[in-house]
PDB file of C-alpha atoms in Angstrom:
ATOM      1  CA  UNK A   1      -3.755   4.201  18.899  1.00 41.00           C
ATOM      2  CA  UNK A   2      -0.616   6.296  18.914  1.00 41.00           C
ATOM      3  CA  UNK A   3      -1.199  10.062  18.081  1.00 36.00           C
ATOM      4  CA  UNK A   4      -0.085  10.931  14.486  1.00 39.00           C
ATOM      5  CA  UNK A   5       3.171  12.706  13.570  1.00 36.00           C
ATOM      6  CA  UNK A   6       1.457  15.438  11.309  1.00 36.00           C
ATOM      7  CA  UNK A   7       4.135  17.846  11.676  1.00 33.00           C
ATOM      8  CA  UNK A   8       7.269  16.121  12.120  1.00 35.00           C
ATOM      9  CA  UNK A   9      10.108  18.396  11.745  1.00 34.00           C
ATOM     10  CA  UNK A  10      12.740  17.514   8.918  1.00 33.00           C
ATOM     11  CA  UNK A  11      15.579  16.576  11.189  1.00 32.00           C
ATOM     12  CA  UNK A  12      18.509  15.223   9.434  1.00 33.00           C
ATOM     13  CA  UNK A  13      17.002  14.876   6.035  1.00 32.00           C
ATOM     14  CA  UNK A  14      20.316  13.849   4.222  1.00 33.00           C
ATOM     15  CA  UNK A  15      19.983  10.457   6.614  1.00 33.00           C
ATOM     16  CA  UNK A  16      17.895   8.154   4.338  1.00 34.00           C
ATOM     17  CA  UNK A  17      16.169   5.803   7.248  1.00 35.00           C
ATOM     18  CA  UNK A  18      14.180   4.087   4.744  1.00 38.00           C
ATOM     19  CA  UNK A  19      17.196   1.974   3.174  1.00 47.00           C
ATOM     20  CA  UNK A  20      16.555  -0.524   5.819  1.00 44.00           C
ATOM     21  CA  UNK A  21      19.217   0.091   8.501  1.00 39.00           C
ATOM     22  CA  UNK A  22      16.795  -0.482  11.062  1.00 38.00           C
ATOM     23  CA  UNK A  23      16.052  -4.306  11.904  1.00 39.00           C
ATOM     24  CA  UNK A  24      12.612  -5.729  11.340  1.00 38.00           C
ATOM     25  CA  UNK A  25      11.613  -9.051  13.131  1.00 37.00           C
ATOM     26  CA  UNK A  26      10.260 -11.252  10.599  1.00 40.00           C
ATOM     27  CA  UNK A  27      13.027 -13.842   9.381  1.00 45.00           C
ATOM     28  CA  UNK A  28      10.109 -15.366   6.999  1.00 65.00           C
ATOM     29  CA  UNK A  29       7.659 -13.600   4.714  1.00 82.00           C
ATOM     30  CA  UNK A  30       3.901 -14.220   6.001  1.00 96.00           C
ATOM     31  CA  UNK A  31       2.206 -11.915   3.664  1.00 98.00           C
ATOM     32  CA  UNK A  32      -1.378 -11.113   4.463  1.00 98.00           C
ATOM     33  CA  UNK A  33      -3.295  -9.556   1.657  1.00 98.00           C
ATOM     34  CA  UNK A  34      -6.191  -7.560   2.433  1.00 98.00           C
ATOM     35  CA  UNK A  35      -8.722  -7.410  -1.000  1.00 98.00           C
ATOM     36  CA  UNK A  36     -11.603  -4.792  -0.910  1.00 97.00           C
ATOM     37  CA  UNK A  37     -14.491  -6.725  -3.100  1.00 97.00           C
ATOM     38  CA  UNK A  38     -14.996  -5.255  -6.740  1.00 96.00           C
ATOM     39  CA  UNK A  39     -17.422  -2.832  -5.657  1.00 94.00           C
ATOM     40  CA  UNK A  40     -17.098  -0.532  -8.427  1.00 92.00           C
ATOM     41  CA  UNK A  41     -15.510   0.485 -12.077  1.00 90.00           C
ATOM     42  CA  UNK A  42     -15.407  -0.968 -15.196  1.00 91.00           C
ATOM     43  CA  UNK A  43     -13.774  -4.565 -15.514  1.00 92.00           C
ATOM     44  CA  UNK A  44     -10.111  -4.757 -15.655  1.00 93.00           C
ATOM     45  CA  UNK A  45     -10.131  -1.564 -13.246  1.00 96.00           C
ATOM     46  CA  UNK A  46      -9.851  -1.476  -9.617  1.00 95.00           C
ATOM     47  CA  UNK A  47      -9.903  -5.397  -9.426  1.00 97.00           C
ATOM     48  CA  UNK A  48      -8.147  -5.474  -6.218  1.00 97.00           C
ATOM     49  CA  UNK A  49      -8.679  -9.176  -5.560  1.00 97.00           C
ATOM     50  CA  UNK A  50      -7.180  -9.859  -8.900  1.00 97.00           C
ATOM     51  CA  UNK A  51      -4.311  -7.650  -8.155  1.00 97.00           C
ATOM     52  CA  UNK A  52      -3.695  -9.223  -4.932  1.00 98.00           C
ATOM     53  CA  UNK A  53      -3.961 -12.777  -5.824  1.00 97.00           C
ATOM     54  CA  UNK A  54      -1.682 -11.854  -8.845  1.00 97.00           C
ATOM     55  CA  UNK A  55       0.916 -10.434  -6.398  1.00 98.00           C
ATOM     56  CA  UNK A  56       0.542 -13.468  -3.920  1.00 98.00           C
ATOM     57  CA  UNK A  57       0.910 -15.953  -6.866  1.00 97.00           C
ATOM     58  CA  UNK A  58       4.563 -14.043  -8.063  1.00 97.00           C
ATOM     59  CA  UNK A  59       5.713 -14.136  -4.628  1.00 97.00           C
ATOM     60  CA  UNK A  60       5.119 -17.717  -4.048  1.00 96.00           C
ATOM     61  CA  UNK A  61       6.602 -18.553  -7.219  1.00 96.00           C
ATOM     62  CA  UNK A  62       9.515 -16.232  -7.317  1.00 97.00           C
ATOM     63  CA  UNK A  63      12.702 -18.221  -8.144  1.00 96.00           C
ATOM     64  CA  UNK A  64      14.857 -15.964  -6.000  1.00 97.00           C
ATOM     65  CA  UNK A  65      12.843 -15.875  -2.501  1.00 96.00           C
ATOM     66  CA  UNK A  66      12.545 -18.486  -0.069  1.00 91.00           C
ATOM     67  CA  UNK A  67       9.978 -19.073   2.957  1.00 88.00           C
ATOM     68  CA  UNK A  68       7.278 -17.051   1.427  1.00 95.00           C
ATOM     69  CA  UNK A  69       3.722 -17.711   2.281  1.00 97.00           C
ATOM     70  CA  UNK A  70       0.518 -15.621   1.259  1.00 98.00           C
ATOM     71  CA  UNK A  71      -3.021 -15.590   2.643  1.00 97.00           C
ATOM     72  CA  UNK A  72      -5.658 -13.490   0.495  1.00 98.00           C
ATOM     73  CA  UNK A  73      -9.061 -12.132   2.550  1.00 98.00           C
ATOM     74  CA  UNK A  74     -11.370 -10.441   0.358  1.00 98.00           C
ATOM     75  CA  UNK A  75     -14.322  -7.852   1.922  1.00 97.00           C
ATOM     76  CA  UNK A  76     -13.960  -6.797   5.515  1.00 98.00           C
ATOM     77  CA  UNK A  77     -10.717  -8.042   7.417  1.00 98.00           C
ATOM     78  CA  UNK A  78     -10.796 -10.884  10.113  1.00 98.00           C
ATOM     79  CA  UNK A  79     -11.303  -9.488  13.497  1.00 98.00           C
ATOM     80  CA  UNK A  80      -9.611 -12.497  15.041  1.00 98.00           C
ATOM     81  CA  UNK A  81      -6.129 -11.133  15.948  1.00 98.00           C
ATOM     82  CA  UNK A  82      -4.735 -14.385  15.544  1.00 97.00           C
ATOM     83  CA  UNK A  83      -5.183 -13.808  11.940  1.00 97.00           C
ATOM     84  CA  UNK A  84      -2.307 -11.431  11.837  1.00 98.00           C
ATOM     85  CA  UNK A  85      -0.098 -13.012  14.734  1.00 96.00           C
ATOM     86  CA  UNK A  86       2.542 -14.312  12.348  1.00 96.00           C
ATOM     87  CA  UNK A  87       1.962 -11.939   9.491  1.00 98.00           C
ATOM     88  CA  UNK A  88       5.371 -10.202   8.458  1.00 98.00           C
ATOM     89  CA  UNK A  89       3.317  -7.587   6.215  1.00 98.00           C
ATOM     90  CA  UNK A  90      -0.233  -6.860   5.728  1.00 98.00           C
ATOM     91  CA  UNK A  91      -1.223  -5.555   2.152  1.00 98.00           C
ATOM     92  CA  UNK A  92      -4.342  -3.556   1.687  1.00 98.00           C
ATOM     93  CA  UNK A  93      -5.531  -2.876  -1.811  1.00 98.00           C
ATOM     94  CA  UNK A  94      -9.175  -1.266  -1.914  1.00 98.00           C
ATOM     95  CA  UNK A  95     -11.517   1.187  -1.871  1.00 97.00           C
ATOM     96  CA  UNK A  96     -11.640   3.949   0.496  1.00 97.00           C
ATOM     97  CA  UNK A  97     -14.008   4.383   3.439  1.00 98.00           C
ATOM     98  CA  UNK A  98     -15.678   7.482   1.915  1.00 97.00           C
ATOM     99  CA  UNK A  99     -19.084   5.763   0.833  1.00 97.00           C
ATOM    100  CA  UNK A 100     -21.680   3.384   2.244  1.00 97.00           C
ATOM    101  CA  UNK A 101     -21.247   1.788  -1.174  1.00 97.00           C
ATOM    102  CA  UNK A 102     -17.338   0.736  -1.188  1.00 97.00           C
ATOM    103  CA  UNK A 103     -15.408  -1.502   1.415  1.00 98.00           C
ATOM    104  CA  UNK A 104     -12.378  -0.423   3.115  1.00 98.00           C
ATOM    105  CA  UNK A 105     -11.551  -3.982   4.562  1.00 98.00           C
ATOM    106  CA  UNK A 106     -10.103  -2.131   8.084  1.00 98.00           C
ATOM    107  CA  UNK A 107     -12.248   1.096   8.532  1.00 98.00           C
ATOM    108  CA  UNK A 108     -16.166   0.888   7.956  1.00 98.00           C
ATOM    109  CA  UNK A 109     -17.487   3.647   5.763  1.00 98.00           C
ATOM    110  CA  UNK A 110     -17.094   6.893   7.440  1.00 98.00           C
ATOM    111  CA  UNK A 111     -20.766   8.545   6.766  1.00 98.00           C
ATOM    112  CA  UNK A 112     -21.721   5.564   9.559  1.00 97.00           C
ATOM    113  CA  UNK A 113     -19.649   7.239  11.742  1.00 98.00           C
ATOM    114  CA  UNK A 114     -18.901  10.800  13.118  1.00 98.00           C
ATOM    115  CA  UNK A 115     -15.712  10.831  11.264  1.00 98.00           C
ATOM    116  CA  UNK A 116     -14.126  11.007  14.239  1.00 98.00           C
ATOM    117  CA  UNK A 117     -13.921   7.255  16.043  1.00 98.00           C
ATOM    118  CA  UNK A 118     -15.860   4.177  15.729  1.00 98.00           C
ATOM    119  CA  UNK A 119     -18.007   1.676  17.706  1.00 98.00           C
ATOM    120  CA  UNK A 120     -16.770   0.046  20.741  1.00 98.00           C
ATOM    121  CA  UNK A 121     -16.073  -3.140  19.064  1.00 98.00           C
ATOM    122  CA  UNK A 122     -14.437  -1.708  15.721  1.00 98.00           C
ATOM    123  CA  UNK A 123     -12.181   0.410  18.248  1.00 98.00           C
ATOM    124  CA  UNK A 124     -11.423  -2.550  20.410  1.00 98.00           C
ATOM    125  CA  UNK A 125      -9.981  -4.411  16.982  1.00 98.00           C
ATOM    126  CA  UNK A 126      -8.050  -1.318  15.564  1.00 98.00           C
ATOM    127  CA  UNK A 127      -6.391  -0.675  18.712  1.00 98.00           C
ATOM    128  CA  UNK A 128      -5.196  -4.221  19.278  1.00 98.00           C
ATOM    129  CA  UNK A 129      -4.199  -4.523  15.511  1.00 98.00           C
ATOM    130  CA  UNK A 130      -2.304  -1.153  16.014  1.00 98.00           C
ATOM    131  CA  UNK A 131      -0.447  -2.791  19.007  1.00 98.00           C
ATOM    132  CA  UNK A 132       0.161  -5.851  17.313  1.00 98.00           C
ATOM    133  CA  UNK A 133       1.811  -4.048  14.683  1.00 98.00           C
ATOM    134  CA  UNK A 134       4.118  -2.156  16.502  1.00 98.00           C
ATOM    135  CA  UNK A 135       4.678  -4.874  18.707  1.00 97.00           C
ATOM    136  CA  UNK A 136       5.638  -7.392  15.922  1.00 97.00           C
ATOM    137  CA  UNK A 137       7.253  -4.948  13.690  1.00 97.00           C
ATOM    138  CA  UNK A 138       4.553  -5.880  10.994  1.00 98.00           C
ATOM    139  CA  UNK A 139       4.614  -4.220   7.725  1.00 98.00           C
ATOM    140  CA  UNK A 140       1.936  -2.446   6.274  1.00 98.00           C
ATOM    141  CA  UNK A 141       1.488  -1.823   2.320  1.00 98.00           C
ATOM    142  CA  UNK A 142      -1.070   0.570   1.152  1.00 98.00           C
ATOM    143  CA  UNK A 143      -2.083   0.653  -2.613  1.00 98.00           C
ATOM    144  CA  UNK A 144      -3.819   2.815  -4.703  1.00 98.00           C
ATOM    145  CA  UNK A 145      -7.616   4.015  -3.684  1.00 98.00           C
ATOM    146  CA  UNK A 146      -6.930   2.373  -0.266  1.00 98.00           C
ATOM    147  CA  UNK A 147      -4.515   5.581   0.133  1.00 98.00           C
ATOM    148  CA  UNK A 148      -7.574   7.684   0.840  1.00 97.00           C
ATOM    149  CA  UNK A 149      -9.300   7.461   4.510  1.00 97.00           C
ATOM    150  CA  UNK A 150     -11.994  10.081   5.750  1.00 98.00           C
ATOM    151  CA  UNK A 151     -12.233   8.886   9.406  1.00 98.00           C
ATOM    152  CA  UNK A 152      -9.572  10.653  11.713  1.00 98.00           C
ATOM    153  CA  UNK A 153      -9.069   7.374  13.491  1.00 98.00           C
ATOM    154  CA  UNK A 154      -8.189   6.025  10.214  1.00 98.00           C
ATOM    155  CA  UNK A 155      -6.149   8.947   9.369  1.00 98.00           C
ATOM    156  CA  UNK A 156      -4.069   8.621  12.660  1.00 98.00           C
ATOM    157  CA  UNK A 157      -3.141   5.080  11.807  1.00 98.00           C
ATOM    158  CA  UNK A 158      -1.987   5.608   8.400  1.00 98.00           C
ATOM    159  CA  UNK A 159       0.216   8.636   9.880  1.00 97.00           C
ATOM    160  CA  UNK A 160       1.698   6.279  12.147  1.00 98.00           C
ATOM    161  CA  UNK A 161       1.924   3.512   9.901  1.00 98.00           C
ATOM    162  CA  UNK A 162       2.813   4.847   6.382  1.00 98.00           C
ATOM    163  CA  UNK A 163       3.986   8.654   7.521  1.00 98.00           C
ATOM    164  CA  UNK A 164       1.484   9.951   4.589  1.00 98.00           C
ATOM    165  CA  UNK A 165      -2.061   9.562   2.820  1.00 98.00           C
ATOM    166  CA  UNK A 166      -4.351  10.922   0.390  1.00 97.00           C
ATOM    167  CA  UNK A 167      -6.689  14.030   1.052  1.00 96.00           C
ATOM    168  CA  UNK A 168      -9.587  15.361  -0.474  1.00 92.00           C
ATOM    169  CA  UNK A 169      -9.132  18.587  -2.408  1.00 92.00           C
ATOM    170  CA  UNK A 170      -5.568  18.761  -2.233  1.00 95.00           C
ATOM    171  CA  UNK A 171      -4.740  15.311  -3.506  1.00 98.00           C
ATOM    172  CA  UNK A 172      -5.348  14.180  -7.357  1.00 97.00           C
ATOM    173  CA  UNK A 173      -5.965  10.904  -8.995  1.00 97.00           C
ATOM    174  CA  UNK A 174      -5.484  11.631 -12.681  1.00 98.00           C
ATOM    175  CA  UNK A 175      -5.927   8.823 -15.390  1.00 98.00           C
ATOM    176  CA  UNK A 176      -3.313   9.271 -18.080  1.00 98.00           C
ATOM    177  CA  UNK A 177      -0.240   7.892 -19.542  1.00 98.00           C
ATOM    178  CA  UNK A 178       2.246   8.061 -16.767  1.00 98.00           C
ATOM    179  CA  UNK A 179       6.257   7.621 -16.787  1.00 98.00           C
ATOM    180  CA  UNK A 180       7.316   6.382 -13.487  1.00 98.00           C
ATOM    181  CA  UNK A 181      11.128   7.201 -12.650  1.00 98.00           C
ATOM    182  CA  UNK A 182      12.627   5.558 -10.050  1.00 98.00           C
ATOM    183  CA  UNK A 183      14.047   7.904  -7.084  1.00 98.00           C
ATOM    184  CA  UNK A 184      16.845   6.874  -4.279  1.00 98.00           C
ATOM    185  CA  UNK A 185      17.846   4.279  -6.654  1.00 98.00           C
ATOM    186  CA  UNK A 186      20.263   2.666  -4.020  1.00 98.00           C
ATOM    187  CA  UNK A 187      16.685   1.620  -1.896  1.00 98.00           C
ATOM    188  CA  UNK A 188      16.182  -2.236  -2.300  1.00 98.00           C
ATOM    189  CA  UNK A 189      12.738  -1.715  -3.441  1.00 98.00           C
ATOM    190  CA  UNK A 190      14.094   0.096  -6.501  1.00 98.00           C
ATOM    191  CA  UNK A 191      16.555  -2.721  -7.025  1.00 98.00           C
ATOM    192  CA  UNK A 192      16.294  -4.102 -10.626  1.00 98.00           C
ATOM    193  CA  UNK A 193      13.623  -1.478 -11.254  1.00 98.00           C
ATOM    194  CA  UNK A 194      14.167   0.880 -14.608  1.00 98.00           C
ATOM    195  CA  UNK A 195      11.820   3.629 -15.540  1.00 98.00           C
ATOM    196  CA  UNK A 196       8.330   2.225 -17.318  1.00 98.00           C
ATOM    197  CA  UNK A 197       5.778   4.145 -18.802  1.00 98.00           C
ATOM    198  CA  UNK A 198       1.977   2.874 -18.670  1.00 98.00           C
ATOM    199  CA  UNK A 199      -1.360   4.063 -18.548  1.00 98.00           C
ATOM    200  CA  UNK A 200      -2.905   3.867 -15.094  1.00 98.00           C
ATOM    201  CA  UNK A 201      -4.992   5.903 -12.212  1.00 98.00           C
ATOM    202  CA  UNK A 202      -2.223   7.233  -9.937  1.00 98.00           C
ATOM    203  CA  UNK A 203      -3.278   8.413  -6.568  1.00 98.00           C
ATOM    204  CA  UNK A 204      -0.799  11.382  -6.111  1.00 98.00           C
ATOM    205  CA  UNK A 205      -0.138  14.907  -4.262  1.00 97.00           C
ATOM    206  CA  UNK A 206      -0.403  13.501  -1.136  1.00 98.00           C
ATOM    207  CA  UNK A 207      -0.286  14.804   2.504  1.00 97.00           C
ATOM    208  CA  UNK A 208       3.499  14.312   3.146  1.00 98.00           C
ATOM    209  CA  UNK A 209       4.914  15.982   6.033  1.00 97.00           C
ATOM    210  CA  UNK A 210       9.039  16.577   6.021  1.00 96.00           C
ATOM    211  CA  UNK A 211      10.100  13.631   7.705  1.00 97.00           C
ATOM    212  CA  UNK A 212      13.417  11.827   7.762  1.00 97.00           C
ATOM    213  CA  UNK A 213      11.799   8.302   8.097  1.00 98.00           C
ATOM    214  CA  UNK A 214      10.249   8.579   4.426  1.00 98.00           C
ATOM    215  CA  UNK A 215      12.070   7.809   1.476  1.00 98.00           C
ATOM    216  CA  UNK A 216      10.480   8.840  -2.071  1.00 98.00           C
ATOM    217  CA  UNK A 217      10.772   5.916  -4.611  1.00 98.00           C
ATOM    218  CA  UNK A 218       8.713   6.958  -7.630  1.00 98.00           C
ATOM    219  CA  UNK A 219       8.323  10.180  -9.358  1.00 98.00           C
ATOM    220  CA  UNK A 220       5.232   9.868 -11.844  1.00 98.00           C
ATOM    221  CA  UNK A 221       4.884  12.197 -14.727  1.00 98.00           C
ATOM    222  CA  UNK A 222       1.464  12.272 -16.429  1.00 98.00           C
ATOM    223  CA  UNK A 223       1.600  13.036 -20.257  1.00 98.00           C
ATOM    224  CA  UNK A 224      -1.455  15.138 -20.368  1.00 97.00           C
ATOM    225  CA  UNK A 225      -2.768  16.164 -16.993  1.00 97.00           C
ATOM    226  CA  UNK A 226      -1.525  19.406 -15.430  1.00 97.00           C
ATOM    227  CA  UNK A 227      -1.038  18.258 -12.191  1.00 97.00           C
ATOM    228  CA  UNK A 228       2.926  17.812 -13.256  1.00 97.00           C
ATOM    229  CA  UNK A 229       5.737  15.288 -11.633  1.00 98.00           C
ATOM    230  CA  UNK A 230       4.510  13.892  -8.503  1.00 98.00           C
ATOM    231  CA  UNK A 231       5.538  11.660  -5.685  1.00 98.00           C
ATOM    232  CA  UNK A 232       3.918   8.319  -6.443  1.00 98.00           C
ATOM    233  CA  UNK A 233       5.475   5.902  -4.056  1.00 98.00           C
ATOM    234  CA  UNK A 234       7.435   5.866  -1.005  1.00 98.00           C
ATOM    235  CA  UNK A 235       8.896   3.632   1.873  1.00 98.00           C
ATOM    236  CA  UNK A 236       8.539   4.516   5.720  1.00 98.00           C
ATOM    237  CA  UNK A 237      11.047   3.467   8.204  1.00 98.00           C
ATOM    238  CA  UNK A 238       8.686   3.229  11.366  1.00 98.00           C
ATOM    239  CA  UNK A 239      10.496   4.118  14.857  1.00 96.00           C
ATOM    240  CA  UNK A 240       9.294   0.688  16.157  1.00 94.00           C
ATOM    241  CA  UNK A 241      11.173  -1.236  13.392  1.00 96.00           C
ATOM    242  CA  UNK A 242       8.280  -1.763  11.331  1.00 97.00           C
ATOM    243  CA  UNK A 243       8.140  -0.361   7.722  1.00 98.00           C
ATOM    244  CA  UNK A 244       5.699   1.089   5.425  1.00 98.00           C
ATOM    245  CA  UNK A 245       5.229   1.121   1.422  1.00 98.00           C
ATOM    246  CA  UNK A 246       2.746   3.126  -0.511  1.00 98.00           C
ATOM    247  CA  UNK A 247       2.086   3.177  -4.168  1.00 98.00           C
ATOM    248  CA  UNK A 248      -0.705   5.430  -5.578  1.00 98.00           C
ATOM    249  CA  UNK A 249      -1.151   3.432  -8.912  1.00 97.00           C
ATOM    250  CA  UNK A 250      -2.344  -0.325  -9.306  1.00 98.00           C
ATOM    251  CA  UNK A 251      -5.339   0.539 -11.309  1.00 97.00           C
ATOM    252  CA  UNK A 252      -5.472  -1.220 -14.630  1.00 97.00           C
ATOM    253  CA  UNK A 253      -5.046  -4.979 -13.965  1.00 97.00           C
ATOM    254  CA  UNK A 254      -3.478  -5.719 -17.106  1.00 97.00           C
ATOM    255  CA  UNK A 255      -0.411  -4.028 -16.242  1.00 97.00           C
ATOM    256  CA  UNK A 256       0.262  -6.633 -13.814  1.00 97.00           C
ATOM    257  CA  UNK A 257       1.060  -9.032 -16.736  1.00 95.00           C
ATOM    258  CA  UNK A 258       2.266  -6.434 -19.272  1.00 96.00           C
ATOM    259  CA  UNK A 259       4.839  -4.312 -17.381  1.00 98.00           C
ATOM    260  CA  UNK A 260       7.546  -6.330 -15.471  1.00 98.00           C
ATOM    261  CA  UNK A 261       9.284  -3.417 -13.841  1.00 98.00           C
ATOM    262  CA  UNK A 262       5.815  -2.370 -12.231  1.00 98.00           C
ATOM    263  CA  UNK A 263       5.454  -5.708 -10.967  1.00 98.00           C
ATOM    264  CA  UNK A 264       8.569  -6.152  -9.606  1.00 98.00           C
ATOM    265  CA  UNK A 265       8.395  -2.737  -7.988  1.00 98.00           C
ATOM    266  CA  UNK A 266       5.369  -3.981  -6.039  1.00 98.00           C
ATOM    267  CA  UNK A 267       7.025  -7.254  -5.332  1.00 98.00           C
ATOM    268  CA  UNK A 268      10.226  -5.557  -4.095  1.00 98.00           C
ATOM    269  CA  UNK A 269       8.189  -3.175  -1.920  1.00 98.00           C
ATOM    270  CA  UNK A 270       6.113  -6.003  -0.236  1.00 98.00           C
ATOM    271  CA  UNK A 271       9.496  -7.934   0.637  1.00 98.00           C
ATOM    272  CA  UNK A 272      11.077  -4.949   1.781  1.00 98.00           C
ATOM    273  CA  UNK A 273       8.159  -3.859   4.509  1.00 98.00           C
ATOM    274  CA  UNK A 274       7.974  -7.566   5.370  1.00 98.00           C
ATOM    275  CA  UNK A 275      11.306  -6.959   7.118  1.00 97.00           C
ATOM    276  CA  UNK A 276      13.061  -9.494   4.356  1.00 97.00           C
ATOM    277  CA  UNK A 277      16.118  -8.936   2.209  1.00 96.00           C
ATOM    278  CA  UNK A 278      15.306  -7.766  -1.533  1.00 97.00           C
ATOM    279  CA  UNK A 279      17.480  -9.920  -3.718  1.00 97.00           C
ATOM    280  CA  UNK A 280      20.088  -8.144  -6.020  1.00 96.00           C
ATOM    281  CA  UNK A 281      18.414  -7.126  -9.069  1.00 97.00           C
ATOM    282  CA  UNK A 282      14.913  -7.379  -7.351  1.00 98.00           C
ATOM    283  CA  UNK A 283      12.294 -10.349  -6.971  1.00 98.00           C
ATOM    284  CA  UNK A 284      12.383 -12.660 -10.102  1.00 97.00           C
ATOM    285  CA  UNK A 285       8.921 -13.962 -10.806  1.00 97.00           C
ATOM    286  CA  UNK A 286       7.794 -15.895 -13.853  1.00 97.00           C
ATOM    287  CA  UNK A 287       5.116 -14.646 -16.221  1.00 95.00           C
ATOM    288  CA  UNK A 288       1.625 -14.723 -14.674  1.00 95.00           C
ATOM    289  CA  UNK A 289      -0.798 -17.666 -15.538  1.00 90.00           C
ATOM    290  CA  UNK A 290      -4.317 -17.183 -16.816  1.00 83.00           C
ATOM    291  CA  UNK A 291      -6.288 -14.987 -14.624  1.00 70.00           C
ATOM    292  CA  UNK A 292      -8.371 -18.224 -13.423  1.00 50.00           C
ATOM    293  CA  UNK A 293      -4.993 -19.696 -12.053  1.00 50.00           C
ATOM    294  CA  UNK A 294      -3.665 -16.677 -10.347  1.00 57.00           C
ATOM    295  CA  UNK A 295      -6.972 -16.067  -8.508  1.00 51.00           C
ATOM    296  CA  UNK A 296      -7.125 -19.821  -7.314  1.00 47.00           C
ATOM    297  CA  UNK A 297      -6.984 -20.174  -3.479  1.00 42.00           C
TER     298      UNK A 297
END
C-alpha cells in the first residue's frame, strides 16, 4: 500500500479539488456495499445491513439516475478481487476493527494482529484491492463507526482513500440531537440538500490534516454535548482520479425513512464517489418500502 499522507501541506487551499474537476473512470454505477453484521446495539441502531440495503434500494429506484446496479455483501468482504473489478464505488458501513467481538468487512480485528500489519493472506488481499482502487479510480465511501480503525495498515489505507479518519481519545462520537448545516453548497454532494435536525450518534472530531484535496460538506452542531460544532462529513479527491466520501452519522435506522435531506445527502455522496454526475437538485428517490422489501436480495 502507498504510504499515508499524514501531514500534507495546505497548498492552494482556495482550490476546491473536491468539486469533481478530476475525471473518474466509471460511466455507470456498479455500487458494491460492504455491510458489517448486526454485532451490537439495540434494535434500530447500528443496523449496517438495513441501512445499506435501504440506500441500495433508493439508488436502484431513483427517478433521475440511469444504469445503477447494486450488490450487498454482509460480514467479511469477499477476497476474490474479481468482485471489485467492475465496481465504481465501494461503500462500507460496519463496526470498527477494535475488538474481536465486532466485524469490519475489510480489516480483521486489531487485537488479533500486532497492530502494524496482517497475515500474508490478508496483506495480499489488501494490497491487491488497494492497487485495483487506484488503477480503476474506484471510489470509497465509509460511514459511521467504520471510520474508526486501529491497525496501522488500515490507517494507511484510509488516509490514502479518504484523507482522514476517526482516532481514539482525540475524536468523539456523541449521541445527541444534531443540526446538520451544509458547507461548500456548490459541491455536487450538497445538491438539493437543506439543513436538517435529527437524533444520531455522530462520529466527529476526526483526524483531518490540512489538505486541499478535501472539501468539508457538513457542519454538525449537537444540542447539548460540549464537543460543539464539528465537521461531520467530507469529500476527498484522490490524486489517482478516484474519490472518497465520509459521513460520521448513520446510526438510527429510522432516519433513512423520516429525514429526506439526510438520505439524499448520502445518495448524492455515493453517486459522486462513483464518478457519476449528481443530478441537479440531488438524487430523487421514492419513499422507502417496508423494511422487509428494502432488505430483500
